[in-house]
Amino acid sequence: MADIIDGNAVAERIRTDLGESIGVLKDAGVTPGLATVLMSDDPASETYVSMKQRDCEEVGINGIHVEIDPDAPAEELYDTIDDLNADPDVHGMLVQMPVPEHVDSRKVIRAIDPAKDVDGFHPENVGMLVAGHPRFKPCTPHGVQKLLESADVDPEGKDVVIVGRSNIVGKPLANLLIQKADGGNATVTVCHSRTDDLAAKTRDADVVVAACGVPELIDGSMLSENTTVIDVGVNRVDADTEKGYELVGDVDFGSAKEKANAITPVPGGVGPMTRAMLLYNTVKAAGQQAEIEVVLP
């Protein structure tokens, strides 16, 4: 039976430790500021932004939220980004995705000042990550690293299989885990929808990270004993519940926990870590912009 890696508990420890860093900045007259921009009426996006703003309030970060009519011209969004780039009280910024079809999401990402790009998606920040000198580690991949650390799993020398090649999780996580640095030095295989015999790859892995967006794709038969499983997926599937659905990961938790050595649940695993690392990056950005050295957890 696998040990359950409690993402809520690890995220709470990080948030608590960030309080000291935020206190150092405030003593120097700087309150970290995070701006969220929403150009959507999607309920899920509204919920995500609301949670991020609540997180800011709880740890002492100044949350700034801007809503733009989804039918407004794209230029209204770009002008908003320009204003936030120029605002010295805004140290971090994110535009909640997806944006409307008439808005070029790539142009949106490029419009954000790389020094305020706390998601780590700007091409400049991606390049710094690949080069081994990240300004900001993308939140979900960094959260995965922290979860492995909390479970006493050092990637060094281990075979890691990442199932999923997105720009948000799969690719940046692979780059982090192969780097010659703490939390890295792993041998990484990135799998995807065209990978032949996926089960053969995952059975050979010491660590499996599922981030493909396919409900319960990976089950216990695809794992070996003593494997650590990090499930990034969050999928809504129909279920006989009050809401009519339930949330499941990309891993069949029931069968996987009987085989794995340690595993993250869904919900309560990677999700809380993504939000915690966003706060982490915002505090880091505030320190960099104010040229104040802060110790980060």
GROMACS .gro file of C-alpha atoms in nm:
model
  297
    1MET     CA    1   0.000   0.000   0.000
    2ALA     CA    2   0.144   0.333  -0.109
    3ASP     CA    3   0.220   0.627   0.117
    4ILE     CA    4  -0.005   0.921   0.029
    5ILE     CA    5   0.185   1.240  -0.053
    6ASP     CA    6  -0.025   1.517   0.100
    7GLY     CA    7   0.000   1.819  -0.126
    8ASN     CA    8  -0.219   2.027   0.103
    9ALA     CA    9   0.021   1.980   0.394
   10VAL     CA   10   0.333   2.053   0.188
   11ALA     CA   11   0.172   2.363   0.035
   12GLU     CA   12   0.071   2.489   0.378
   13ARG     CA   13   0.430   2.457   0.503
   14ILE     CA   14   0.555   2.657   0.205
   15ARG     CA   15   0.292   2.924   0.257
   16THR     CA   16   0.384   2.950   0.626
   17ASP     CA   17   0.754   2.978   0.547
   18LEU     CA   18   0.684   3.243   0.285
   19GLY     CA   19   0.539   3.459   0.562
   20GLU     CA   20   0.890   3.525   0.694
   21SER     CA   21   1.013   3.628   0.348
   22ILE     CA   22   0.713   3.855   0.300
   23GLY     CA   23   0.785   4.009   0.642
   24VAL     CA   24   1.142   4.092   0.536
   25LEU     CA   25   1.013   4.268   0.227
   26LYS     CA   26   0.747   4.460   0.418
   27ASP     CA   27   1.004   4.573   0.676
   28ALA     CA   28   1.191   4.723   0.380
   29GLY     CA   29   0.877   4.899   0.260
   30VAL     CA   30   0.784   4.653  -0.015
   31THR     CA   31   0.457   4.460  -0.024
   32PRO     CA   32   0.464   4.188  -0.291
   33GLY     CA   33   0.187   4.242  -0.546
   34LEU     CA   34   0.025   3.987  -0.777
   35ALA     CA   35  -0.208   4.094  -1.057
   36THR     CA   36  -0.452   3.849  -1.210
   37VAL     CA   37  -0.629   3.929  -1.536
   38LEU     CA   38  -0.945   3.747  -1.641
   39MET     CA   39  -1.094   3.783  -1.988
   40SER     CA   40  -1.342   3.497  -1.970
   41ASP     CA   41  -1.680   3.405  -1.829
   42ASP     CA   42  -1.578   3.042  -1.782
   43PRO     CA   43  -1.683   2.939  -1.428
   44ALA     CA   44  -1.370   2.727  -1.378
   45SER     CA   45  -1.144   3.019  -1.469
   46GLU     CA   46  -1.335   3.248  -1.236
   47THR     CA   47  -1.290   2.995  -0.956
   48TYR     CA   48  -0.917   2.959  -1.019
   49VAL     CA   49  -0.863   3.334  -1.010
   50SER     CA   50  -1.073   3.370  -0.696
   51MET     CA   51  -0.865   3.105  -0.520
   52LYS     CA   52  -0.539   3.274  -0.620
   53GLN     CA   53  -0.661   3.608  -0.488
   54ARG     CA   54  -0.768   3.446  -0.162
   55ASP     CA   55  -0.426   3.286  -0.130
   56CYS     CA   56  -0.264   3.627  -0.168
   57GLU     CA   57  -0.480   3.776   0.106
   58GLU     CA   58  -0.400   3.491   0.345
   59VAL     CA   59  -0.021   3.523   0.316
   60GLY     CA   60   0.002   3.903   0.298
   61ILE     CA   61   0.051   3.955  -0.076
   62ASN     CA   62  -0.135   4.245  -0.233
   63GLY     CA   63  -0.378   4.094  -0.484
   64ILE     CA   64  -0.490   4.305  -0.779
   65HIS     CA   65  -0.761   4.166  -1.002
   66VAL     CA   66  -0.873   4.300  -1.340
   67GLU     CA   67  -1.170   4.165  -1.535
   68ILE     CA   68  -1.215   4.235  -1.905
   69ASP     CA   69  -1.528   4.165  -2.107
   70PRO     CA   70  -1.462   3.853  -2.318
   71ASP     CA   71  -1.615   4.034  -2.617
   72ALA     CA   72  -1.386   4.335  -2.584
   73PRO     CA   73  -1.118   4.395  -2.848
   74ALA     CA   74  -0.788   4.219  -2.792
   75GLU     CA   75  -0.619   4.559  -2.761
   76GLU     CA   76  -0.801   4.617  -2.432
   77LEU     CA   77  -0.621   4.317  -2.286
   78TYR     CA   78  -0.283   4.424  -2.426
   79ASP     CA   79  -0.334   4.777  -2.289
   80THR     CA   80  -0.415   4.631  -1.947
   81ILE     CA   81  -0.097   4.424  -1.956
   82ASP     CA   82   0.103   4.735  -2.050
   83ASP     CA   83  -0.044   4.925  -1.754
   84LEU     CA   84   0.040   4.643  -1.512
   85ASN     CA   85   0.390   4.612  -1.655
   86ALA     CA   86   0.444   4.979  -1.573
   87ASP     CA   87   0.294   4.960  -1.221
   88PRO     CA   88   0.577   4.939  -0.963
   89ASP     CA   89   0.337   4.791  -0.706
   90VAL     CA   90   0.275   4.489  -0.933
   91HIS     CA   91   0.563   4.243  -0.904
   92GLY     CA   92   0.394   3.943  -1.060
   93MET     CA   93   0.126   3.907  -1.325
   94LEU     CA   94  -0.072   3.630  -1.487
   95VAL     CA   95  -0.344   3.625  -1.747
   96GLN     CA   96  -0.581   3.340  -1.676
   97MET     CA   97  -0.606   3.104  -1.970
   98PRO     CA   98  -0.786   3.034  -2.191
   99VAL     CA   99  -0.848   3.372  -2.350
  100PRO     CA  100  -1.118   3.427  -2.616
  101GLU     CA  101  -1.055   3.297  -2.967
  102HIS     CA  102  -1.000   3.646  -3.108
  103VAL     CA  103  -0.704   3.695  -2.874
  104ASP     CA  104  -0.365   3.544  -2.960
  105SER     CA  105  -0.255   3.364  -2.643
  106ARG     CA  106   0.108   3.359  -2.757
  107LYS     CA  107   0.105   3.735  -2.802
  108VAL     CA  108  -0.047   3.770  -2.455
  109ILE     CA  109   0.238   3.573  -2.298
  110ARG     CA  110   0.500   3.771  -2.490
  111ALA     CA  111   0.340   4.100  -2.379
  112ILE     CA  112   0.402   4.033  -2.011
  113ASP     CA  113   0.725   4.176  -1.870
  114PRO     CA  114   0.951   3.870  -1.822
  115ALA     CA  115   1.049   4.004  -1.478
  116LYS     CA  116   0.681   3.986  -1.377
  117ASP     CA  117   0.601   3.660  -1.556
  118VAL     CA  118   0.551   3.451  -1.242
  119ASP     CA  119   0.401   3.166  -1.446
  120GLY     CA  120   0.737   3.130  -1.620
  121PHE     CA  121   0.586   3.104  -1.969
  122HIS     CA  122   0.747   3.402  -2.145
  123PRO     CA  123   0.994   3.285  -2.415
  124GLU     CA  124   1.278   3.463  -2.234
  125ASN     CA  125   1.201   3.276  -1.913
  126VAL     CA  126   1.162   2.947  -2.098
  127GLY     CA  127   1.506   3.003  -2.249
  128MET     CA  128   1.659   3.074  -1.909
  129LEU     CA  129   1.503   2.756  -1.774
  130VAL     CA  130   1.641   2.544  -2.058
  131ALA     CA  131   1.982   2.706  -2.014
  132GLY     CA  132   1.983   2.598  -1.651
  133HIS     CA  133   1.944   2.941  -1.493
  134PRO     CA  134   1.569   2.985  -1.439
  135ARG     CA  135   1.439   3.323  -1.329
  136PHE     CA  136   1.114   3.152  -1.227
  137LYS     CA  137   1.043   2.782  -1.229
  138PRO     CA  138   0.692   2.722  -1.373
  139CYS     CA  139   0.457   2.664  -1.083
  140THR     CA  140   0.333   2.309  -1.144
  141PRO     CA  141   0.673   2.157  -1.234
  142HIS     CA  142   0.832   2.330  -0.935
  143GLY     CA  143   0.550   2.197  -0.719
  144VAL     CA  144   0.623   1.846  -0.843
  145GLN     CA  145   0.986   1.887  -0.741
  146LYS     CA  146   0.878   1.999  -0.394
  147LEU     CA  147   0.645   1.700  -0.358
  148LEU     CA  148   0.924   1.460  -0.450
  149GLU     CA  149   1.146   1.630  -0.195
  150SER     CA  150   0.876   1.599   0.072
  151ALA     CA  151   0.855   1.225   0.003
  152ASP     CA  152   1.235   1.190   0.034
  153VAL     CA  153   1.261   1.100  -0.334
  154ASP     CA  154   1.581   1.237  -0.484
  155PRO     CA  155   1.558   1.225  -0.865
  156GLU     CA  156   1.935   1.196  -0.902
  157GLY     CA  157   2.022   0.881  -1.094
  158LYS     CA  158   1.660   0.771  -1.119
  159ASP     CA  159   1.457   0.692  -1.429
  160VAL     CA  160   1.165   0.934  -1.454
  161VAL     CA  161   0.884   0.891  -1.706
  162ILE     CA  162   0.668   1.197  -1.775
  163VAL     CA  163   0.344   1.118  -1.956
  164GLY     CA  164   0.253   1.444  -2.129
  165ARG     CA  165   0.450   1.699  -2.330
  166SER     CA  166   0.267   2.025  -2.267
  167ASN     CA  167   0.445   2.360  -2.244
  168ILE     CA  168   0.293   2.404  -1.898
  169VAL     CA  169   0.401   2.079  -1.732
  170GLY     CA  170   0.570   1.808  -1.938
  171LYS     CA  171   0.841   2.004  -2.118
  172PRO     CA  172   0.948   2.235  -1.834
  173LEU     CA  173   0.942   1.951  -1.581
  174ALA     CA  174   1.165   1.741  -1.804
  175ASN     CA  175   1.407   2.034  -1.826
  176LEU     CA  176   1.412   2.079  -1.449
  177LEU     CA  177   1.468   1.711  -1.375
  178ILE     CA  178   1.760   1.665  -1.615
  179GLN     CA  179   1.951   1.968  -1.495
  180LYS     CA  180   2.274   1.934  -1.301
  181ALA     CA  181   2.125   2.077  -0.983
  182ASP     CA  182   1.948   1.983  -0.664
  183GLY     CA  183   1.619   1.818  -0.752
  184GLY     CA  184   1.757   1.715  -1.090
  185ASN     CA  185   2.017   1.479  -1.236
  186ALA     CA  186   1.748   1.230  -1.340
  187THR     CA  187   1.726   1.032  -1.662
  188VAL     CA  188   1.400   1.152  -1.814
  189THR     CA  189   1.173   0.996  -2.076
  190VAL     CA  190   0.887   1.210  -2.208
  191CYS     CA  191   0.593   1.006  -2.338
  192HIS     CA  192   0.282   1.120  -2.520
  193SER     CA  193  -0.016   1.011  -2.727
  194ARG     CA  194   0.204   0.857  -2.997
  195THR     CA  195   0.430   0.662  -2.764
  196ASP     CA  196   0.434   0.292  -2.848
  197ASP     CA  197   0.376   0.054  -2.554
  198LEU     CA  198   0.342   0.319  -2.287
  199ALA     CA  199   0.307   0.053  -2.017
  200ALA     CA  200   0.656  -0.080  -2.092
  201LYS     CA  201   0.798   0.268  -2.035
  202THR     CA  202   0.612   0.332  -1.710
  203ARG     CA  203   0.699  -0.011  -1.567
  204ASP     CA  204   1.068   0.071  -1.606
  205ALA     CA  205   1.037   0.400  -1.419
  206ASP     CA  206   1.136   0.485  -1.064
  207VAL     CA  207   0.911   0.791  -1.084
  208VAL     CA  208   0.602   0.834  -1.305
  209VAL     CA  209   0.453   1.179  -1.356
  210ALA     CA  210   0.111   1.167  -1.523
  211ALA     CA  211   0.023   1.494  -1.696
  212CYS     CA  212  -0.164   1.402  -2.012
  213GLY     CA  213  -0.524   1.498  -1.934
  214VAL     CA  214  -0.666   1.148  -1.992
  215PRO     CA  215  -0.878   1.023  -1.702
  216GLU     CA  216  -0.725   0.724  -1.521
  217LEU     CA  217  -0.501   0.633  -1.813
  218ILE     CA  218  -0.234   0.479  -1.591
  219ASP     CA  219  -0.332   0.193  -1.362
  220GLY     CA  220  -0.152  -0.041  -1.128
  221SER     CA  221  -0.067  -0.291  -1.403
  222MET     CA  222   0.149  -0.021  -1.566
  223LEU     CA  223   0.365   0.032  -1.258
  224SER     CA  224   0.642  -0.157  -1.084
  225GLU     CA  225   0.691  -0.200  -0.712
  226ASN     CA  226   0.847   0.096  -0.529
  227THR     CA  227   0.749   0.348  -0.797
  228THR     CA  228   0.664   0.703  -0.693
  229VAL     CA  229   0.360   0.838  -0.878
  230ILE     CA  230   0.284   1.209  -0.917
  231ASP     CA  231  -0.059   1.267  -1.070
  232VAL     CA  232  -0.093   1.612  -1.224
  233GLY     CA  233  -0.424   1.542  -1.399
  234VAL     CA  234  -0.757   1.685  -1.287
  235ASN     CA  235  -1.046   1.550  -1.494
  236ARG     CA  236  -1.419   1.588  -1.443
  237VAL     CA  237  -1.606   1.264  -1.513
  238ASP     CA  238  -1.972   1.178  -1.479
  239ALA     CA  239  -2.058   1.013  -1.148
  240ASP     CA  240  -2.357   0.929  -0.930
  241THR     CA  241  -2.293   1.215  -0.689
  242GLU     CA  242  -2.483   1.522  -0.578
  243LYS     CA  243  -2.295   1.731  -0.834
  244GLY     CA  244  -2.328   1.467  -1.104
  245TYR     CA  245  -1.953   1.438  -1.147
  246GLU     CA  246  -1.631   1.366  -0.964
  247LEU     CA  247  -1.271   1.470  -1.009
  248VAL     CA  248  -1.018   1.204  -1.102
  249GLY     CA  249  -0.656   1.215  -1.206
  250ASP     CA  250  -0.468   1.069  -1.497
  251VAL     CA  251  -0.392   0.773  -1.271
  252ASP     CA  252  -0.637   0.507  -1.152
  253PHE     CA  253  -0.574   0.579  -0.787
  254GLY     CA  254  -0.737   0.264  -0.653
  255SER     CA  255  -0.517   0.018  -0.839
  256ALA     CA  256  -0.205   0.236  -0.844
  257LYS     CA  257  -0.189   0.281  -0.467
  258GLU     CA  258  -0.174  -0.098  -0.428
  259LYS     CA  259   0.141  -0.109  -0.641
  260ALA     CA  260   0.324   0.219  -0.594
  261ASN     CA  261   0.551   0.313  -0.307
  262ALA     CA  262   0.411   0.667  -0.284
  263ILE     CA  263   0.139   0.852  -0.473
  264THR     CA  264  -0.035   1.189  -0.485
  265PRO     CA  265  -0.416   1.198  -0.460
  266VAL     CA  266  -0.656   1.397  -0.679
  267PRO     CA  267  -0.765   1.637  -0.548
  268GLY     CA  268  -0.521   1.732  -0.273
  269GLY     CA  269  -0.192   1.651  -0.445
  270VAL     CA  270  -0.034   1.869  -0.711
  271GLY     CA  271  -0.312   2.131  -0.727
  272PRO     CA  272  -0.238   2.303  -0.393
  273MET     CA  273   0.132   2.304  -0.482
  274THR     CA  274   0.074   2.493  -0.806
  275ARG     CA  275  -0.094   2.772  -0.615
  276ALA     CA  276   0.173   2.775  -0.343
  277MET     CA  277   0.452   2.804  -0.600
  278LEU     CA  278   0.274   3.098  -0.763
  279LEU     CA  279   0.299   3.280  -0.430
  280TYR     CA  280   0.663   3.170  -0.408
  281ASN     CA  281   0.741   3.320  -0.750
  282THR     CA  282   0.560   3.643  -0.663
  283VAL     CA  283   0.770   3.688  -0.350
  284LYS     CA  284   1.085   3.606  -0.547
  285ALA     CA  285   0.988   3.862  -0.813
  286ALA     CA  286   0.930   4.131  -0.550
  287GLY     CA  287   1.272   4.068  -0.401
  288GLN     CA  288   1.441   4.078  -0.741
  289GLN     CA  289   1.270   4.399  -0.849
  290ALA     CA  290   1.334   4.575  -0.519
  291GLU     CA  291   1.689   4.435  -0.505
  292ILE     CA  292   1.623   4.295  -0.158
  293GLU     CA  293   1.765   3.955  -0.072
  294VAL     CA  294   1.502   3.724   0.071
  295VAL     CA  295   1.541   3.362   0.176
  296LEU     CA  296   1.279   3.146   0.006
  297PRO     CA  297   1.160   2.809   0.139
   0.00000   0.00000   0.00000
